[in-house]
Each structure stands twice: as C-alpha cells, then as structure tokens.
Short mmCIF file of N, CA and C in Angstrom, two decimals:
data_model
loop_
_atom_site.label_atom_id
_atom_site.label_comp_id
_atom_site.label_asym_id
_atom_site.label_seq_id
_atom_site.Cartn_x
_atom_site.Cartn_y
_atom_site.Cartn_z
N UNK A 527 0.83 -1.18 0.00
CA UNK A 527 0.00 0.00 0.00
C UNK A 527 0.88 1.25 0.00
N UNK A 528 0.37 2.28 -0.62
CA UNK A 528 1.12 3.53 -0.73
C UNK A 528 1.35 4.13 0.66
N UNK A 529 0.35 4.02 1.50
CA UNK A 529 0.46 4.58 2.86
C UNK A 529 1.65 3.97 3.60
N UNK A 530 1.83 2.67 3.49
CA UNK A 530 2.95 1.99 4.14
C UNK A 530 4.29 2.39 3.53
N UNK A 531 4.30 2.59 2.21
CA UNK A 531 5.53 3.02 1.54
C UNK A 531 5.96 4.40 2.03
N UNK A 532 4.99 5.29 2.21
CA UNK A 532 5.30 6.64 2.70
C UNK A 532 5.85 6.58 4.12
N UNK A 533 5.23 5.74 4.94
CA UNK A 533 5.69 5.61 6.32
C UNK A 533 7.12 5.07 6.38
N UNK A 534 7.41 4.07 5.56
CA UNK A 534 8.76 3.49 5.53
C UNK A 534 9.77 4.50 5.00
N UNK A 535 9.39 5.27 3.99
CA UNK A 535 10.30 6.27 3.43
C UNK A 535 10.57 7.39 4.44
N UNK A 536 9.56 7.72 5.25
CA UNK A 536 9.74 8.74 6.28
C UNK A 536 10.78 8.29 7.30
N UNK A 537 10.68 7.06 7.72
CA UNK A 537 11.63 6.52 8.69
C UNK A 537 13.04 6.49 8.10
N UNK A 538 13.15 6.08 6.84
CA UNK A 538 14.45 6.05 6.18
C UNK A 538 15.05 7.44 6.07
N UNK A 539 14.23 8.42 5.71
CA UNK A 539 14.70 9.81 5.59
C UNK A 539 15.14 10.36 6.95
N UNK A 540 14.39 10.02 7.99
CA UNK A 540 14.75 10.48 9.33
C UNK A 540 16.10 9.89 9.75
N UNK A 541 16.29 8.60 9.50
CA UNK A 541 17.54 7.95 9.87
C UNK A 541 18.71 8.49 9.04
N UNK A 542 18.42 8.87 7.80
CA UNK A 542 19.47 9.39 6.93
C UNK A 542 19.74 10.87 7.12
N UNK A 543 18.93 11.54 7.92
CA UNK A 543 19.14 12.95 8.18
C UNK A 543 18.67 13.87 7.06
N UNK A 544 17.80 13.37 6.18
CA UNK A 544 17.28 14.16 5.07
C UNK A 544 16.07 14.95 5.56
N UNK A 545 16.32 16.17 5.99
CA UNK A 545 15.27 16.97 6.62
C UNK A 545 14.18 17.39 5.64
N UNK A 546 14.55 17.70 4.41
CA UNK A 546 13.55 18.13 3.41
C UNK A 546 12.57 17.01 3.09
N UNK A 547 13.10 15.82 2.84
CA UNK A 547 12.24 14.67 2.54
C UNK A 547 11.38 14.32 3.74
N UNK A 548 11.97 14.33 4.92
CA UNK A 548 11.22 14.03 6.13
C UNK A 548 10.06 14.99 6.31
N UNK A 549 10.32 16.28 6.14
CA UNK A 549 9.26 17.29 6.31
C UNK A 549 8.15 17.10 5.28
N UNK A 550 8.52 16.85 4.03
CA UNK A 550 7.53 16.68 2.98
C UNK A 550 6.67 15.44 3.23
N UNK A 551 7.30 14.35 3.61
CA UNK A 551 6.55 13.12 3.85
C UNK A 551 5.66 13.24 5.09
N UNK A 552 6.11 13.98 6.08
CA UNK A 552 5.27 14.20 7.25
C UNK A 552 4.04 15.02 6.87
N UNK A 553 4.22 16.01 5.99
CA UNK A 553 3.07 16.79 5.50
C UNK A 553 2.10 15.88 4.76
N UNK A 554 2.64 14.96 3.96
CA UNK A 554 1.79 14.03 3.22
C UNK A 554 1.01 13.14 4.18
N UNK A 555 1.68 12.64 5.20
CA UNK A 555 1.00 11.79 6.18
C UNK A 555 -0.10 12.56 6.90
N UNK A 556 0.16 13.81 7.24
CA UNK A 556 -0.85 14.63 7.91
C UNK A 556 -2.05 14.86 7.00
N UNK A 557 -1.80 15.13 5.73
CA UNK A 557 -2.90 15.34 4.78
C UNK A 557 -3.73 14.07 4.62
N UNK A 558 -3.06 12.93 4.61
CA UNK A 558 -3.78 11.66 4.48
C UNK A 558 -4.63 11.40 5.73
N UNK A 559 -4.08 11.70 6.90
CA UNK A 559 -4.86 11.52 8.13
C UNK A 559 -6.07 12.45 8.16
N UNK A 560 -5.88 13.69 7.69
CA UNK A 560 -7.02 14.61 7.63
C UNK A 560 -8.10 14.07 6.70
N UNK A 561 -7.68 13.51 5.58
CA UNK A 561 -8.65 12.93 4.63
C UNK A 561 -9.35 11.73 5.24
N UNK A 562 -8.63 10.94 6.03
CA UNK A 562 -9.24 9.81 6.73
C UNK A 562 -10.34 10.28 7.67
N UNK A 563 -10.06 11.35 8.39
CA UNK A 563 -11.05 11.89 9.33
C UNK A 563 -12.27 12.40 8.59
N UNK A 564 -12.06 13.07 7.46
CA UNK A 564 -13.19 13.53 6.65
C UNK A 564 -14.01 12.36 6.12
N UNK A 565 -13.33 11.27 5.76
CA UNK A 565 -14.00 10.11 5.18
C UNK A 565 -14.85 9.36 6.21
N UNK A 566 -14.55 9.52 7.48
CA UNK A 566 -15.31 8.82 8.51
C UNK A 566 -16.79 9.21 8.49
N UNK A 567 -17.04 10.48 8.25
CA UNK A 567 -18.43 10.94 8.25
C UNK A 567 -19.16 10.50 6.99
N UNK A 568 -18.45 10.32 5.88
CA UNK A 568 -19.08 9.94 4.63
C UNK A 568 -18.98 8.46 4.33
N UNK A 569 -18.48 7.68 5.24
CA UNK A 569 -18.30 6.25 4.99
C UNK A 569 -16.87 5.95 4.61
N UNK A 570 -16.44 4.76 4.86
CA UNK A 570 -15.06 4.36 4.59
C UNK A 570 -14.84 4.20 3.09
N UNK A 571 -13.69 4.62 2.59
CA UNK A 571 -13.40 4.44 1.16
C UNK A 571 -13.20 2.97 0.84
N UNK A 572 -13.57 2.59 -0.36
CA UNK A 572 -13.43 1.18 -0.75
C UNK A 572 -11.98 0.81 -1.03
N UNK A 573 -11.22 1.75 -1.57
CA UNK A 573 -9.84 1.48 -1.93
C UNK A 573 -8.92 2.51 -1.26
N UNK A 574 -8.09 2.04 -0.35
CA UNK A 574 -7.20 2.94 0.39
C UNK A 574 -6.20 3.63 -0.53
N UNK A 575 -5.65 2.89 -1.49
CA UNK A 575 -4.67 3.49 -2.40
C UNK A 575 -5.29 4.61 -3.23
N UNK A 576 -6.56 4.48 -3.58
CA UNK A 576 -7.24 5.54 -4.34
C UNK A 576 -7.34 6.81 -3.50
N UNK A 577 -7.65 6.65 -2.22
CA UNK A 577 -7.73 7.81 -1.32
C UNK A 577 -6.38 8.49 -1.19
N UNK A 578 -5.34 7.71 -0.98
CA UNK A 578 -3.99 8.26 -0.81
C UNK A 578 -3.54 8.92 -2.10
N UNK A 579 -3.81 8.31 -3.23
CA UNK A 579 -3.43 8.88 -4.52
C UNK A 579 -4.13 10.22 -4.74
N UNK A 580 -5.39 10.28 -4.39
CA UNK A 580 -6.15 11.53 -4.52
C UNK A 580 -5.52 12.65 -3.69
N UNK A 581 -5.14 12.33 -2.47
CA UNK A 581 -4.52 13.33 -1.59
C UNK A 581 -3.18 13.78 -2.15
N UNK A 582 -2.37 12.84 -2.63
CA UNK A 582 -1.05 13.19 -3.16
C UNK A 582 -1.16 14.02 -4.44
N UNK A 583 -2.15 13.70 -5.28
CA UNK A 583 -2.35 14.49 -6.50
C UNK A 583 -2.76 15.92 -6.15
N UNK A 584 -3.60 16.06 -5.14
CA UNK A 584 -4.02 17.39 -4.71
C UNK A 584 -2.82 18.18 -4.18
N UNK A 585 -1.97 17.53 -3.40
CA UNK A 585 -0.78 18.19 -2.87
C UNK A 585 0.16 18.63 -4.00
N UNK A 586 0.31 17.78 -5.00
CA UNK A 586 1.16 18.11 -6.13
C UNK A 586 0.61 19.31 -6.89
N UNK A 587 -0.69 19.32 -7.11
CA UNK A 587 -1.32 20.44 -7.82
C UNK A 587 -1.12 21.75 -7.05
N UNK A 588 -1.30 21.71 -5.74
CA UNK A 588 -1.13 22.91 -4.92
C UNK A 588 0.30 23.43 -5.02
N UNK A 589 1.26 22.54 -5.00
CA UNK A 589 2.65 22.96 -5.06
C UNK A 589 3.02 23.52 -6.43
N UNK A 590 2.45 22.96 -7.49
CA UNK A 590 2.70 23.52 -8.83
C UNK A 590 2.18 24.96 -8.92
N UNK A 591 0.97 25.16 -8.39
CA UNK A 591 0.39 26.50 -8.41
C UNK A 591 1.23 27.47 -7.58
N UNK A 592 1.70 27.01 -6.43
CA UNK A 592 2.54 27.84 -5.57
C UNK A 592 3.86 28.20 -6.27
N UNK A 593 4.46 27.22 -6.94
CA UNK A 593 5.72 27.47 -7.64
C UNK A 593 5.53 28.52 -8.73
N UNK A 594 4.41 28.44 -9.45
CA UNK A 594 4.13 29.45 -10.48
C UNK A 594 3.99 30.84 -9.87
N UNK A 595 3.28 30.92 -8.77
CA UNK A 595 3.09 32.21 -8.11
C UNK A 595 4.42 32.76 -7.58
N UNK A 596 5.24 31.89 -7.02
CA UNK A 596 6.55 32.34 -6.53
C UNK A 596 7.41 32.87 -7.67
N UNK A 597 7.36 32.17 -8.82
CA UNK A 597 8.14 32.62 -9.97
C UNK A 597 7.66 33.99 -10.45
N UNK A 598 6.35 34.18 -10.48
CA UNK A 598 5.81 35.46 -10.91
C UNK A 598 6.20 36.56 -9.92
N UNK A 599 6.36 36.21 -8.67
CA UNK A 599 6.75 37.17 -7.64
C UNK A 599 8.25 37.35 -7.51
N UNK A 600 9.03 36.63 -8.34
CA UNK A 600 10.47 36.78 -8.30
C UNK A 600 11.15 36.01 -7.19
N UNK A 601 10.49 35.01 -6.65
CA UNK A 601 11.06 34.20 -5.57
C UNK A 601 11.47 32.82 -6.11
N UNK A 602 12.53 32.80 -6.88
CA UNK A 602 12.98 31.57 -7.52
C UNK A 602 13.37 30.51 -6.49
N UNK A 603 13.94 30.93 -5.36
CA UNK A 603 14.35 29.98 -4.32
C UNK A 603 13.15 29.23 -3.76
N UNK A 604 12.05 29.93 -3.53
CA UNK A 604 10.85 29.28 -2.99
C UNK A 604 10.20 28.38 -4.05
N UNK A 605 10.25 28.81 -5.31
CA UNK A 605 9.70 27.99 -6.40
C UNK A 605 10.46 26.67 -6.50
N UNK A 606 11.77 26.72 -6.37
CA UNK A 606 12.58 25.50 -6.42
C UNK A 606 12.26 24.59 -5.24
N UNK A 607 12.02 25.16 -4.08
CA UNK A 607 11.67 24.35 -2.91
C UNK A 607 10.35 23.62 -3.14
N UNK A 608 9.39 24.32 -3.74
CA UNK A 608 8.10 23.69 -4.04
C UNK A 608 8.28 22.56 -5.06
N UNK A 609 9.11 22.79 -6.06
CA UNK A 609 9.34 21.76 -7.08
C UNK A 609 10.07 20.55 -6.50
N UNK A 610 10.95 20.78 -5.54
CA UNK A 610 11.61 19.65 -4.87
C UNK A 610 10.59 18.81 -4.11
N UNK A 611 9.62 19.48 -3.47
CA UNK A 611 8.57 18.75 -2.77
C UNK A 611 7.72 17.95 -3.75
N UNK A 612 7.46 18.51 -4.92
CA UNK A 612 6.70 17.79 -5.95
C UNK A 612 7.42 16.51 -6.34
N UNK A 613 8.74 16.58 -6.53
CA UNK A 613 9.52 15.40 -6.91
C UNK A 613 9.42 14.31 -5.84
N UNK A 614 9.45 14.71 -4.59
CA UNK A 614 9.36 13.74 -3.50
C UNK A 614 7.98 13.09 -3.48
N UNK A 615 6.94 13.88 -3.63
CA UNK A 615 5.57 13.36 -3.59
C UNK A 615 5.30 12.45 -4.78
N UNK A 616 5.78 12.84 -5.96
CA UNK A 616 5.51 12.07 -7.17
C UNK A 616 6.13 10.68 -7.15
N UNK A 617 7.11 10.45 -6.29
CA UNK A 617 7.70 9.12 -6.18
C UNK A 617 6.67 8.09 -5.72
N UNK A 618 5.63 8.56 -5.03
CA UNK A 618 4.64 7.65 -4.47
C UNK A 618 3.35 7.58 -5.29
N UNK A 619 3.26 8.38 -6.33
CA UNK A 619 2.09 8.34 -7.19
C UNK A 619 2.25 7.23 -8.22
N UNK A 620 1.16 6.55 -8.57
CA UNK A 620 1.24 5.55 -9.63
C UNK A 620 1.61 6.22 -10.96
N UNK A 621 2.31 5.51 -11.80
CA UNK A 621 2.73 6.06 -13.07
C UNK A 621 1.53 6.25 -13.99
N UNK A 622 1.50 7.39 -14.68
CA UNK A 622 0.42 7.69 -15.61
C UNK A 622 0.68 6.96 -16.93
N UNK A 623 -0.39 6.59 -17.60
CA UNK A 623 -0.25 5.92 -18.89
C UNK A 623 0.08 6.90 -19.98
#
C-alpha cells in the first residue's frame, strides 16, 4: 500500500538525516490523516490506495500553483523548494499511462 511506503520512506529519511524529505513526507502523512477523518463521516473508502493517490495528487497540484506564483513574484528559491517537494511526492504516485 502507498500509505505503508510513505511511512517506511519517512523513517528512512529520518535515519538518513534528510530533513527536506522528512518534512515533505510528514506533511503528506498529515494530509492523508485529515482525509481519513473527513471520510469517517461519509463512509469508509473502498480502496485505500485511491484515497492516498487523490490526496497526493491534490498536494502536487497545490505545489505547482505555488511554484508558479513564486516565480511570478520573483522568488525563484521558494519555487525551487516547491518543485523539490513535488519530486518527493511524485515518487509515491502511480505512473500515468
């Protein structure tokens, strides 16, 4: 499951001292937990990987929009940080056809 892969990657990043990856994966885990809480009121999702994929795609979209806005505002450093987070998140998304 994608959720387990993210958890394992977080532990590996923490042990390796990779603070950027650790922070990004912790944000992803928090977003997934928030989505789980929202799903409790509407019934449990049938496919856990579909829920996690939906959350990760939303996070990726938000970061792309943020990177564009940072570039327009002349903040190239922040845009690069957002793009680095996108690369980390996309490792856990299923490959598109």
